[in-house]
Amino acid sequence: MIMNNKTICITGATSGIGEATANLLARKGHRLIITGRRDDRLKKMSTELVESYNIDCLTLNFDVRDKSAVSAKLESLAPEWSGIDVLINNAGLAAGLDPVHSANMDDWEQMIDTNIKGLLYMTRMIAPGMVDRGMGHIVNIGSIAGKEAYPNASVYCATKHAVDAFTKAIRMDLLKHGIKVTAINPGAVETEFSVVRFKGDQEKADKVYDGFSPLTGHDIAEAVLFAIDRPAHVNINDLLIMPTAQACATQIHRKKG
Ligand code: NDP
Ligand code: 8X3
């Protein structure tokens, strides 16, 4: 029996970085609340994690854009689940890759509502319990797109810059309450991200990762684990993690052939 296990809520645990993080944290014996819209995936994952690692795992199926659903799901948590020690705000997406004058405004709404407002709702619901307990850790998954801007991604970059600013500001709000706030900002990670960005066009998505080794979800999961495993007096404020072959948002060294 692991005695120092934490109760950790991961948004967007049904694929990519969130799924890899759930797997790694389960392997370390933590109690997990895994969330996402695809309930079949959540249920399957939960069964596998419980069987493989003998952990407690709860699934919460909701859309982070839906403020009422976020409140209802989190308010309905049984007492043994409501003391969330770590919130990993990971759910997010890019929709489209288009210049500002022709981009789809519904894509903009989806990115703003998910990447910014969803992350705000989750934080607003979970932070008060952390404040009451005088401890907690919020880990926001930002992006290189929150550190730099790049063409055809104006609104995705804007949402991730918002995450960057929000992270810095809440670190100050929560300072006196003993709550850690961390941002982990990846460059290119091969997940379902590009398939989602290109609306199911797998061939286009595959081209994004042609000719170089992108990061994996597990690479980012290891950074999350490192951040949450630091001693009480140490906070990781901000990590920018890139593939070796990617110098910045726009420069990737690809091998020919
Ligand atoms: P994936 O598409 O593989 O995973 C995204 C996750 O977010 C899924 O579990 C999805 O679950 C969830 N999600 C999306 N929209 C919603 C919603 N409205 N409500 C609830 N959950 C939602 O991509 P990644 O793992 O790559 O992305 C995870 C995070 O990492 C995102 O914030 C992304 O911006 C960021 N990131 C990704 C990078 C990359 O290159 N891949 C680089 C830098 C940052 P479901 O569909 O079941 O709801
Ligand atoms: C995802 C990485 O470079 O596609 O945040 O914006 S990138």
PDB file of C-alpha atoms and ligand atoms in Angstrom:
ATOM      1  CA  MET A   1       0.000   0.000   0.000  1.00  0.00           C
ATOM      2  CA  ILE A   2       1.446   3.378  -1.040  1.00  0.00           C
ATOM      3  CA  MET A   3       0.875   5.921   1.738  1.00  0.00           C
ATOM      4  CA  ASN A   4       1.850   9.146   0.002  1.00  0.00           C
ATOM      5  CA  ASN A   5      -0.585   8.824  -2.882  1.00  0.00           C
ATOM      6  CA  LYS A   6      -2.375  11.963  -3.980  1.00  0.00           C
ATOM      7  CA  THR A   7      -5.846  12.545  -5.393  1.00  0.00           C
ATOM      8  CA  ILE A   8      -5.213  13.896  -8.879  1.00  0.00           C
ATOM      9  CA  CYS A   9      -7.768  15.208 -11.389  1.00  0.00           C
ATOM     10  CA  ILE A  10      -6.658  15.123 -15.035  1.00  0.00           C
ATOM     11  CA  THR A  11      -8.775  16.811 -17.704  1.00  0.00           C
ATOM     12  CA  GLY A  12      -8.592  15.434 -21.234  1.00  0.00           C
ATOM     13  CA  ALA A  13      -7.416  12.011 -20.089  1.00  0.00           C
ATOM     14  CA  THR A  14      -8.912  10.120 -23.038  1.00  0.00           C
ATOM     15  CA  SER A  15      -5.906  10.540 -25.335  1.00  0.00           C
ATOM     16  CA  GLY A  16      -2.454  11.976 -25.851  1.00  0.00           C
ATOM     17  CA  ILE A  17      -0.730  13.809 -23.019  1.00  0.00           C
ATOM     18  CA  GLY A  18      -3.623  13.329 -20.584  1.00  0.00           C
ATOM     19  CA  GLU A  19      -3.817   9.585 -21.188  1.00  0.00           C
ATOM     20  CA  ALA A  20      -0.041   9.158 -20.859  1.00  0.00           C
ATOM     21  CA  THR A  21      -0.091  11.207 -17.650  1.00  0.00           C
ATOM     22  CA  ALA A  22      -2.914   9.093 -16.209  1.00  0.00           C
ATOM     23  CA  ASN A  23      -0.945   5.943 -16.996  1.00  0.00           C
ATOM     24  CA  LEU A  24       2.264   7.186 -15.401  1.00  0.00           C
ATOM     25  CA  LEU A  25       0.583   8.591 -12.294  1.00  0.00           C
ATOM     26  CA  ALA A  26      -1.437   5.392 -11.852  1.00  0.00           C
ATOM     27  CA  ARG A  27       1.788   3.406 -12.083  1.00  0.00           C
ATOM     28  CA  LYS A  28       3.082   5.562  -9.202  1.00  0.00           C
ATOM     29  CA  GLY A  29       0.023   4.620  -7.133  1.00  0.00           C
ATOM     30  CA  HIS A  30      -1.898   7.917  -7.166  1.00  0.00           C
ATOM     31  CA  ARG A  31      -5.717   8.083  -6.963  1.00  0.00           C
ATOM     32  CA  LEU A  32      -7.069   9.456 -10.201  1.00  0.00           C
ATOM     33  CA  ILE A  33     -10.107  11.363 -11.383  1.00  0.00           C
ATOM     34  CA  ILE A  34      -9.969  11.108 -15.168  1.00  0.00           C
ATOM     35  CA  THR A  35     -12.200  13.330 -17.289  1.00  0.00           C
ATOM     36  CA  GLY A  36     -13.147  13.862 -20.923  1.00  0.00           C
ATOM     37  CA  ARG A  37     -16.104  13.737 -23.291  1.00  0.00           C
ATOM     38  CA  ARG A  38     -15.551  10.185 -24.600  1.00  0.00           C
ATOM     39  CA  ASP A  39     -17.031   8.110 -21.818  1.00  0.00           C
ATOM     40  CA  ASP A  40     -16.279   4.739 -23.454  1.00  0.00           C
ATOM     41  CA  ARG A  41     -12.569   5.552 -23.369  1.00  0.00           C
ATOM     42  CA  LEU A  42     -12.742   6.778 -19.767  1.00  0.00           C
ATOM     43  CA  LYS A  43     -14.472   3.590 -18.610  1.00  0.00           C
ATOM     44  CA  LYS A  44     -12.002   1.333 -20.460  1.00  0.00           C
ATOM     45  CA  MET A  45      -9.019   3.248 -19.115  1.00  0.00           C
ATOM     46  CA  SER A  46     -10.348   3.171 -15.577  1.00  0.00           C
ATOM     47  CA  THR A  47     -10.853  -0.597 -15.691  1.00  0.00           C
ATOM     48  CA  GLU A  48      -7.334  -1.105 -17.041  1.00  0.00           C
ATOM     49  CA  LEU A  49      -5.677   1.258 -14.553  1.00  0.00           C
ATOM     50  CA  VAL A  50      -7.453  -0.311 -11.581  1.00  0.00           C
ATOM     51  CA  GLU A  51      -6.574  -3.827 -12.762  1.00  0.00           C
ATOM     52  CA  SER A  52      -2.945  -3.002 -13.591  1.00  0.00           C
ATOM     53  CA  TYR A  53      -2.022  -0.776 -10.680  1.00  0.00           C
ATOM     54  CA  ASN A  54      -4.601  -1.497  -7.985  1.00  0.00           C
ATOM     55  CA  ILE A  55      -5.416   2.217  -7.621  1.00  0.00           C
ATOM     56  CA  ASP A  56      -8.692   4.039  -6.992  1.00  0.00           C
ATOM     57  CA  CYS A  57      -9.941   5.662 -10.186  1.00  0.00           C
ATOM     58  CA  LEU A  58     -13.062   7.722 -10.820  1.00  0.00           C
ATOM     59  CA  THR A  59     -14.305   8.768 -14.250  1.00  0.00           C
ATOM     60  CA  LEU A  60     -16.116  12.056 -14.827  1.00  0.00           C
ATOM     61  CA  ASN A  61     -17.675  12.496 -18.237  1.00  0.00           C
ATOM     62  CA  PHE A  62     -18.312  16.120 -19.209  1.00  0.00           C
ATOM     63  CA  ASP A  63     -17.396  18.874 -21.642  1.00  0.00           C
ATOM     64  CA  VAL A  64     -15.144  21.485 -19.975  1.00  0.00           C
ATOM     65  CA  ARG A  65     -16.907  24.203 -22.032  1.00  0.00           C
ATOM     66  CA  ASP A  66     -20.138  23.529 -20.169  1.00  0.00           C
ATOM     67  CA  LYS A  67     -19.928  25.603 -16.987  1.00  0.00           C
ATOM     68  CA  SER A  68     -23.013  23.973 -15.414  1.00  0.00           C
ATOM     69  CA  ALA A  69     -21.704  20.480 -16.141  1.00  0.00           C
ATOM     70  CA  VAL A  70     -18.299  21.334 -14.660  1.00  0.00           C
ATOM     71  CA  SER A  71     -19.973  22.626 -11.457  1.00  0.00           C
ATOM     72  CA  ALA A  72     -22.462  19.760 -11.234  1.00  0.00           C
ATOM     73  CA  LYS A  73     -19.831  17.044 -11.695  1.00  0.00           C
ATOM     74  CA  LEU A  74     -17.366  18.542  -9.230  1.00  0.00           C
ATOM     75  CA  GLU A  75     -20.041  19.404  -6.643  1.00  0.00           C
ATOM     76  CA  SER A  76     -21.345  15.838  -6.783  1.00  0.00           C
ATOM     77  CA  LEU A  77     -18.015  14.297  -5.766  1.00  0.00           C
ATOM     78  CA  ALA A  78     -18.259  12.007  -2.730  1.00  0.00           C
ATOM     79  CA  PRO A  79     -16.232  13.232   0.275  1.00  0.00           C
ATOM     80  CA  GLU A  80     -13.459  10.699  -0.378  1.00  0.00           C
ATOM     81  CA  TRP A  81     -12.904  12.255  -3.824  1.00  0.00           C
ATOM     82  CA  SER A  82     -13.520  15.942  -3.153  1.00  0.00           C
ATOM     83  CA  GLY A  83     -10.127  16.685  -1.589  1.00  0.00           C
ATOM     84  CA  ILE A  84      -8.280  17.087  -4.877  1.00  0.00           C
ATOM     85  CA  ASP A  85      -4.552  17.544  -4.236  1.00  0.00           C
ATOM     86  CA  VAL A  86      -3.488  18.109  -7.840  1.00  0.00           C
ATOM     87  CA  LEU A  87      -5.446  19.502 -10.789  1.00  0.00           C
ATOM     88  CA  ILE A  88      -3.902  18.903 -14.194  1.00  0.00           C
ATOM     89  CA  ASN A  89      -5.586  21.263 -16.663  1.00  0.00           C
ATOM     90  CA  ASN A  90      -4.761  19.470 -19.894  1.00  0.00           C
ATOM     91  CA  ALA A  91      -7.948  19.353 -22.011  1.00  0.00           C
ATOM     92  CA  GLY A  92      -7.510  21.499 -25.081  1.00  0.00           C
ATOM     93  CA  LEU A  93      -7.172  21.633 -28.804  1.00  0.00           C
ATOM     94  CA  ALA A  94      -6.247  23.542 -31.915  1.00  0.00           C
ATOM     95  CA  ALA A  95      -8.975  23.726 -34.558  1.00  0.00           C
ATOM     96  CA  GLY A  96      -7.842  24.666 -38.067  1.00  0.00           C
ATOM     97  CA  LEU A  97      -4.628  26.231 -39.358  1.00  0.00           C
ATOM     98  CA  ASP A  98      -5.763  29.299 -41.265  1.00  0.00           C
ATOM     99  CA  PRO A  99      -4.913  32.974 -41.598  1.00  0.00           C
ATOM    100  CA  VAL A 100      -7.014  35.408 -39.627  1.00  0.00           C
ATOM    101  CA  HIS A 101      -8.962  36.711 -42.643  1.00  0.00           C
ATOM    102  CA  SER A 102     -10.313  33.287 -43.618  1.00  0.00           C
ATOM    103  CA  ALA A 103     -10.318  31.273 -40.382  1.00  0.00           C
ATOM    104  CA  ASN A 104     -13.544  29.668 -39.237  1.00  0.00           C
ATOM    105  CA  MET A 105     -15.057  31.607 -36.344  1.00  0.00           C
ATOM    106  CA  ASP A 106     -16.646  28.460 -34.887  1.00  0.00           C
ATOM    107  CA  ASP A 107     -13.100  27.077 -34.569  1.00  0.00           C
ATOM    108  CA  TRP A 108     -12.189  30.226 -32.658  1.00  0.00           C
ATOM    109  CA  GLU A 109     -15.135  29.787 -30.281  1.00  0.00           C
ATOM    110  CA  GLN A 110     -14.227  26.139 -29.669  1.00  0.00           C
ATOM    111  CA  MET A 111     -10.587  26.948 -28.850  1.00  0.00           C
ATOM    112  CA  ILE A 112     -11.441  29.911 -26.621  1.00  0.00           C
ATOM    113  CA  ASP A 113     -14.212  28.002 -24.820  1.00  0.00           C
ATOM    114  CA  THR A 114     -12.074  24.906 -24.245  1.00  0.00           C
ATOM    115  CA  ASN A 115      -8.507  26.130 -23.802  1.00  0.00           C
ATOM    116  CA  ILE A 116      -9.331  29.252 -21.820  1.00  0.00           C
ATOM    117  CA  LYS A 117     -12.832  29.105 -20.344  1.00  0.00           C
ATOM    118  CA  GLY A 118     -12.804  25.354 -19.600  1.00  0.00           C
ATOM    119  CA  LEU A 119      -9.488  25.694 -17.803  1.00  0.00           C
ATOM    120  CA  LEU A 120     -10.847  28.672 -15.840  1.00  0.00           C
ATOM    121  CA  TYR A 121     -14.013  26.813 -14.794  1.00  0.00           C
ATOM    122  CA  MET A 122     -12.022  23.794 -13.578  1.00  0.00           C
ATOM    123  CA  THR A 123      -9.633  25.999 -11.639  1.00  0.00           C
ATOM    124  CA  ARG A 124     -12.409  28.110 -10.098  1.00  0.00           C
ATOM    125  CA  MET A 125     -14.227  24.989  -8.912  1.00  0.00           C
ATOM    126  CA  ILE A 126     -11.214  23.156  -7.475  1.00  0.00           C
ATOM    127  CA  ALA A 127      -9.036  25.962  -6.075  1.00  0.00           C
ATOM    128  CA  PRO A 128     -11.359  26.820  -3.124  1.00  0.00           C
ATOM    129  CA  GLY A 129     -10.911  23.337  -1.597  1.00  0.00           C
ATOM    130  CA  MET A 130      -7.150  23.718  -1.939  1.00  0.00           C
ATOM    131  CA  VAL A 131      -7.340  27.116  -0.232  1.00  0.00           C
ATOM    132  CA  ASP A 132      -9.415  25.625   2.621  1.00  0.00           C
ATOM    133  CA  ARG A 133      -6.852  22.864   3.101  1.00  0.00           C
ATOM    134  CA  GLY A 134      -3.873  25.238   2.714  1.00  0.00           C
ATOM    135  CA  MET A 135      -2.258  23.022   0.113  1.00  0.00           C
ATOM    136  CA  GLY A 136      -2.590  21.878  -3.490  1.00  0.00           C
ATOM    137  CA  HIS A 137      -1.012  21.992  -6.900  1.00  0.00           C
ATOM    138  CA  ILE A 138      -2.405  23.242 -10.207  1.00  0.00           C
ATOM    139  CA  VAL A 139      -0.548  22.151 -13.342  1.00  0.00           C
ATOM    140  CA  ASN A 140      -1.571  23.896 -16.556  1.00  0.00           C
ATOM    141  CA  ILE A 141      -0.592  22.416 -19.905  1.00  0.00           C
ATOM    142  CA  GLY A 142       0.309  25.457 -22.006  1.00  0.00           C
ATOM    143  CA  SER A 143       2.319  25.315 -25.220  1.00  0.00           C
ATOM    144  CA  ILE A 144       5.188  26.794 -27.179  1.00  0.00           C
ATOM    145  CA  ALA A 145       2.215  28.624 -28.751  1.00  0.00           C
ATOM    146  CA  GLY A 146       1.813  30.430 -25.427  1.00  0.00           C
ATOM    147  CA  LYS A 147       5.397  31.652 -25.548  1.00  0.00           C
ATOM    148  CA  GLU A 148       5.651  32.564 -29.246  1.00  0.00           C
ATOM    149  CA  ALA A 149       3.175  33.374 -31.984  1.00  0.00           C
ATOM    150  CA  TYR A 150       3.195  31.636 -35.345  1.00  0.00           C
ATOM    151  CA  PRO A 151       1.240  32.234 -38.541  1.00  0.00           C
ATOM    152  CA  ASN A 152      -2.143  30.629 -39.234  1.00  0.00           C
ATOM    153  CA  ALA A 153      -2.665  29.921 -35.558  1.00  0.00           C
ATOM    154  CA  SER A 154      -3.542  33.352 -34.206  1.00  0.00           C
ATOM    155  CA  VAL A 155      -6.369  32.256 -31.959  1.00  0.00           C
ATOM    156  CA  TYR A 156      -4.711  29.025 -30.777  1.00  0.00           C
ATOM    157  CA  CYS A 157      -1.653  31.138 -29.859  1.00  0.00           C
ATOM    158  CA  ALA A 158      -3.911  33.687 -28.156  1.00  0.00           C
ATOM    159  CA  THR A 159      -5.548  30.970 -26.047  1.00  0.00           C
ATOM    160  CA  LYS A 160      -2.198  29.565 -24.951  1.00  0.00           C
ATOM    161  CA  HIS A 161      -0.839  33.047 -24.203  1.00  0.00           C
ATOM    162  CA  ALA A 162      -3.951  33.450 -22.030  1.00  0.00           C
ATOM    163  CA  VAL A 163      -3.066  30.222 -20.200  1.00  0.00           C
ATOM    164  CA  ASP A 164       0.456  31.585 -19.659  1.00  0.00           C
ATOM    165  CA  ALA A 165      -0.840  34.868 -18.180  1.00  0.00           C
ATOM    166  CA  PHE A 166      -3.516  33.130 -16.089  1.00  0.00           C
ATOM    167  CA  THR A 167      -0.915  30.740 -14.680  1.00  0.00           C
ATOM    168  CA  LYS A 168       1.360  33.588 -13.612  1.00  0.00           C
ATOM    169  CA  ALA A 169      -1.478  35.596 -12.062  1.00  0.00           C
ATOM    170  CA  ILE A 170      -3.019  32.738 -10.078  1.00  0.00           C
ATOM    171  CA  ARG A 171       0.403  31.784  -8.723  1.00  0.00           C
ATOM    172  CA  MET A 172       0.312  35.198  -7.041  1.00  0.00           C
ATOM    173  CA  ASP A 173      -3.333  34.849  -5.907  1.00  0.00           C
ATOM    174  CA  LEU A 174      -2.636  31.473  -4.336  1.00  0.00           C
ATOM    175  CA  LEU A 175       0.809  32.230  -2.912  1.00  0.00           C
ATOM    176  CA  LYS A 176      -0.307  32.847   0.644  1.00  0.00           C
ATOM    177  CA  HIS A 177      -2.425  29.682   0.614  1.00  0.00           C
ATOM    178  CA  GLY A 178       0.528  27.375   0.000  1.00  0.00           C
ATOM    179  CA  ILE A 179      -0.699  26.256  -3.410  1.00  0.00           C
ATOM    180  CA  LYS A 180       1.801  25.455  -6.129  1.00  0.00           C
ATOM    181  CA  VAL A 181       1.105  26.528  -9.715  1.00  0.00           C
ATOM    182  CA  THR A 182       3.068  25.078 -12.608  1.00  0.00           C
ATOM    183  CA  ALA A 183       2.960  25.555 -16.367  1.00  0.00           C
ATOM    184  CA  ILE A 184       4.287  22.865 -18.680  1.00  0.00           C
ATOM    185  CA  ASN A 185       4.669  24.099 -22.231  1.00  0.00           C
ATOM    186  CA  PRO A 186       5.417  21.508 -24.910  1.00  0.00           C
ATOM    187  CA  GLY A 187       6.501  21.905 -28.500  1.00  0.00           C
ATOM    188  CA  ALA A 188       5.333  19.304 -31.019  1.00  0.00           C
ATOM    189  CA  VAL A 189       3.922  16.193 -29.349  1.00  0.00           C
ATOM    190  CA  GLU A 190       2.524  13.399 -31.506  1.00  0.00           C
ATOM    191  CA  THR A 191      -0.971  12.728 -30.140  1.00  0.00           C
ATOM    192  CA  GLU A 192      -4.449  13.135 -31.628  1.00  0.00           C
ATOM    193  CA  PHE A 193      -3.760  16.894 -31.622  1.00  0.00           C
ATOM    194  CA  SER A 194      -3.094  17.248 -35.370  1.00  0.00           C
ATOM    195  CA  VAL A 195      -5.904  14.875 -36.391  1.00  0.00           C
ATOM    196  CA  VAL A 196      -8.230  17.087 -34.352  1.00  0.00           C
ATOM    197  CA  ARG A 197      -6.689  20.270 -35.771  1.00  0.00           C
ATOM    198  CA  PHE A 198      -7.232  18.965 -39.335  1.00  0.00           C
ATOM    199  CA  LYS A 199     -10.689  17.597 -38.518  1.00  0.00           C
ATOM    200  CA  GLY A 200      -9.950  13.931 -39.034  1.00  0.00           C
ATOM    201  CA  ASP A 201      -7.531  14.247 -41.988  1.00  0.00           C
ATOM    202  CA  GLN A 202      -4.988  11.633 -40.833  1.00  0.00           C
ATOM    203  CA  GLU A 203      -2.723  12.074 -43.870  1.00  0.00           C
ATOM    204  CA  LYS A 204      -2.370  15.802 -43.238  1.00  0.00           C
ATOM    205  CA  ALA A 205      -1.816  15.151 -39.548  1.00  0.00           C
ATOM    206  CA  ASP A 206       0.920  12.579 -40.221  1.00  0.00           C
ATOM    207  CA  LYS A 207       2.830  15.136 -42.334  1.00  0.00           C
ATOM    208  CA  VAL A 208       3.238  17.367 -39.277  1.00  0.00           C
ATOM    209  CA  TYR A 209       5.573  14.746 -37.772  1.00  0.00           C
ATOM    210  CA  ASP A 210       7.377  13.742 -40.979  1.00  0.00           C
ATOM    211  CA  GLY A 211      11.169  13.511 -40.874  1.00  0.00           C
ATOM    212  CA  PHE A 212      11.833  14.165 -37.185  1.00  0.00           C
ATOM    213  CA  SER A 213      11.159  12.674 -33.777  1.00  0.00           C
ATOM    214  CA  PRO A 214       8.407  14.602 -32.028  1.00  0.00           C
ATOM    215  CA  LEU A 215       7.784  14.430 -28.301  1.00  0.00           C
ATOM    216  CA  THR A 216       5.458  11.729 -26.995  1.00  0.00           C
ATOM    217  CA  GLY A 217       2.712  12.058 -24.433  1.00  0.00           C
ATOM    218  CA  HIS A 218       4.920  10.083 -22.055  1.00  0.00           C
ATOM    219  CA  ASP A 219       7.699  12.708 -22.344  1.00  0.00           C
ATOM    220  CA  ILE A 220       5.277  15.316 -21.029  1.00  0.00           C
ATOM    221  CA  ALA A 221       3.850  12.931 -18.422  1.00  0.00           C
ATOM    222  CA  GLU A 222       7.358  12.538 -17.001  1.00  0.00           C
ATOM    223  CA  ALA A 223       7.625  16.321 -16.647  1.00  0.00           C
ATOM    224  CA  VAL A 224       4.269  16.429 -14.873  1.00  0.00           C
ATOM    225  CA  LEU A 225       5.431  13.691 -12.511  1.00  0.00           C
ATOM    226  CA  PHE A 226       8.676  15.559 -11.830  1.00  0.00           C
ATOM    227  CA  ALA A 227       6.740  18.749 -11.011  1.00  0.00           C
ATOM    228  CA  ILE A 228       4.275  17.103  -8.649  1.00  0.00           C
ATOM    229  CA  ASP A 229       6.957  15.003  -6.940  1.00  0.00           C
ATOM    230  CA  ARG A 230       9.096  17.952  -5.767  1.00  0.00           C
ATOM    231  CA  PRO A 231       9.359  18.491  -2.012  1.00  0.00           C
ATOM    232  CA  ALA A 232       6.898  20.880  -0.369  1.00  0.00           C
ATOM    233  CA  HIS A 233       9.292  23.851  -0.520  1.00  0.00           C
ATOM    234  CA  VAL A 234      10.021  23.524  -4.272  1.00  0.00           C
ATOM    235  CA  ASN A 235       7.738  24.708  -7.090  1.00  0.00           C
ATOM    236  CA  ILE A 236       8.395  24.262 -10.783  1.00  0.00           C
ATOM    237  CA  ASN A 237       7.015  27.513 -12.182  1.00  0.00           C
ATOM    238  CA  ASP A 238       7.415  26.969 -15.885  1.00  0.00           C
ATOM    239  CA  LEU A 239       8.864  24.354 -18.213  1.00  0.00           C
ATOM    240  CA  LEU A 240       9.308  24.700 -21.980  1.00  0.00           C
ATOM    241  CA  ILE A 241       9.923  21.257 -23.470  1.00  0.00           C
ATOM    242  CA  MET A 242      10.784  20.847 -27.139  1.00  0.00           C
ATOM    243  CA  PRO A 243      11.750  18.007 -29.460  1.00  0.00           C
ATOM    244  CA  THR A 244      15.505  18.180 -30.068  1.00  0.00           C
ATOM    245  CA  ALA A 245      14.685  18.756 -33.736  1.00  0.00           C
ATOM    246  CA  GLN A 246      12.478  21.800 -32.993  1.00  0.00           C
ATOM    247  CA  ALA A 247      14.184  25.099 -32.128  1.00  0.00           C
ATOM    248  CA  CYS A 248      11.033  27.230 -31.902  1.00  0.00           C
ATOM    249  CA  ALA A 249       7.430  27.178 -33.066  1.00  0.00           C
ATOM    250  CA  THR A 250       8.349  27.605 -36.715  1.00  0.00           C
ATOM    251  CA  GLN A 251      11.710  25.823 -37.067  1.00  0.00           C
ATOM    252  CA  ILE A 252      11.808  22.047 -37.300  1.00  0.00           C
ATOM    253  CA  HIS A 253      14.810  20.221 -38.744  1.00  0.00           C
ATOM    254  CA  ARG A 254      13.440  17.365 -40.878  1.00  0.00           C
ATOM    255  CA  LYS A 255      15.552  14.610 -42.390  1.00  0.00           C
ATOM    256  CA  LYS A 256      14.930  14.205 -46.123  1.00  0.00           C
ATOM    257  CA  GLY A 257      13.771  10.909 -47.701  1.00  0.00           C
TER     258      GLY A 257
HETATM  259  P1  NDP B   1      -5.264  15.104 -27.838  1.00  0.00           P
HETATM  260  O1  NDP B   1      -6.218  15.544 -28.910  1.00  0.00           O
HETATM  261  O2  NDP B   1      -4.642  13.763 -27.971  1.00  0.00           O
HETATM  262  O3  NDP B   1      -5.996  15.170 -26.416  1.00  0.00           O
HETATM  263  C1  NDP B   1      -6.829  16.242 -26.086  1.00  0.00           C
HETATM  264  C2  NDP B   1      -7.659  15.864 -24.871  1.00  0.00           C
HETATM  265  O4  NDP B   1      -8.486  16.979 -24.532  1.00  0.00           O
HETATM  266  C3  NDP B   1      -8.574  14.685 -25.140  1.00  0.00           C
HETATM  267  O5  NDP B   1      -8.537  13.809 -24.039  1.00  0.00           O
HETATM  268  C4  NDP B   1      -9.936  15.320 -25.255  1.00  0.00           C
HETATM  269  O6  NDP B   1     -10.917  14.421 -24.739  1.00  0.00           O
HETATM  270  C5  NDP B   1      -9.809  16.536 -24.355  1.00  0.00           C
HETATM  271  N1  NDP B   1     -10.758  17.580 -24.717  1.00  0.00           N
HETATM  272  C6  NDP B   1     -10.761  18.336 -25.841  1.00  0.00           C
HETATM  273  N2  NDP B   1     -11.831  19.143 -25.836  1.00  0.00           N
HETATM  274  C7  NDP B   1     -12.493  18.894 -24.684  1.00  0.00           C
HETATM  275  C8  NDP B   1     -13.682  19.402 -24.109  1.00  0.00           C
HETATM  276  N3  NDP B   1     -14.401  20.366 -24.714  1.00  0.00           N
HETATM  277  N4  NDP B   1     -14.099  18.933 -22.919  1.00  0.00           N
HETATM  278  C9  NDP B   1     -13.376  17.972 -22.292  1.00  0.00           C
HETATM  279  N5  NDP B   1     -12.251  17.448 -22.774  1.00  0.00           N
HETATM  280  C10 NDP B   1     -11.828  17.901 -23.964  1.00  0.00           C
HETATM  281  O7  NDP B   1      -4.171  16.242 -27.761  1.00  0.00           O
HETATM  282  P2  NDP B   1      -2.929  16.474 -26.765  1.00  0.00           P
HETATM  283  O8  NDP B   1      -2.815  15.393 -25.800  1.00  0.00           O
HETATM  284  O9  NDP B   1      -1.793  16.801 -27.621  1.00  0.00           O
HETATM  285  O10 NDP B   1      -3.406  17.825 -26.061  1.00  0.00           O
HETATM  286  C11 NDP B   1      -3.463  17.994 -24.660  1.00  0.00           C
HETATM  287  C12 NDP B   1      -3.099  19.419 -24.325  1.00  0.00           C
HETATM  288  O11 NDP B   1      -1.744  19.651 -24.710  1.00  0.00           O
HETATM  289  C13 NDP B   1      -3.923  20.474 -25.042  1.00  0.00           C
HETATM  290  O12 NDP B   1      -4.207  21.517 -24.127  1.00  0.00           O
HETATM  291  C14 NDP B   1      -2.977  20.981 -26.140  1.00  0.00           C
HETATM  292  O13 NDP B   1      -3.256  22.295 -26.503  1.00  0.00           O
HETATM  293  C15 NDP B   1      -1.652  20.869 -25.416  1.00  0.00           C
HETATM  294  N6  NDP B   1      -0.474  20.826 -26.264  1.00  0.00           N
HETATM  295  C16 NDP B   1      -0.346  19.878 -27.238  1.00  0.00           C
HETATM  296  C17 NDP B   1       0.776  19.863 -28.035  1.00  0.00           C
HETATM  297  C18 NDP B   1       0.947  18.909 -29.165  1.00  0.00           C
HETATM  298  O14 NDP B   1       1.814  19.158 -30.041  1.00  0.00           O
HETATM  299  N7  NDP B   1       0.215  17.792 -29.212  1.00  0.00           N
HETATM  300  C19 NDP B   1       1.880  20.809 -27.797  1.00  0.00           C
HETATM  301  C20 NDP B   1       1.627  21.784 -26.786  1.00  0.00           C
HETATM  302  C21 NDP B   1       0.507  21.758 -26.032  1.00  0.00           C
HETATM  303  P3  NDP B   1     -12.374  14.157 -25.355  1.00  0.00           P
HETATM  304  O15 NDP B   1     -12.272  14.320 -26.833  1.00  0.00           O
HETATM  305  O16 NDP B   1     -12.690  12.752 -24.922  1.00  0.00           O
HETATM  306  O17 NDP B   1     -13.230  15.161 -24.685  1.00  0.00           O
HETATM  307  C1  8X3 B   2       0.841  22.597 -29.888  1.00  0.00           C
HETATM  308  C2  8X3 B   2       2.170  22.825 -30.495  1.00  0.00           C
HETATM  309  O1  8X3 B   2       3.404  24.045 -32.347  1.00  0.00           O
HETATM  310  O2  8X3 B   2       1.272  23.012 -32.920  1.00  0.00           O
HETATM  311  O3  8X3 B   2       0.542  23.501 -28.880  1.00  0.00           O
HETATM  312  O4  8X3 B   2       1.343  25.005 -31.594  1.00  0.00           O
HETATM  313  S1  8X3 B   2       2.024  23.769 -31.898  1.00  0.00           S
END
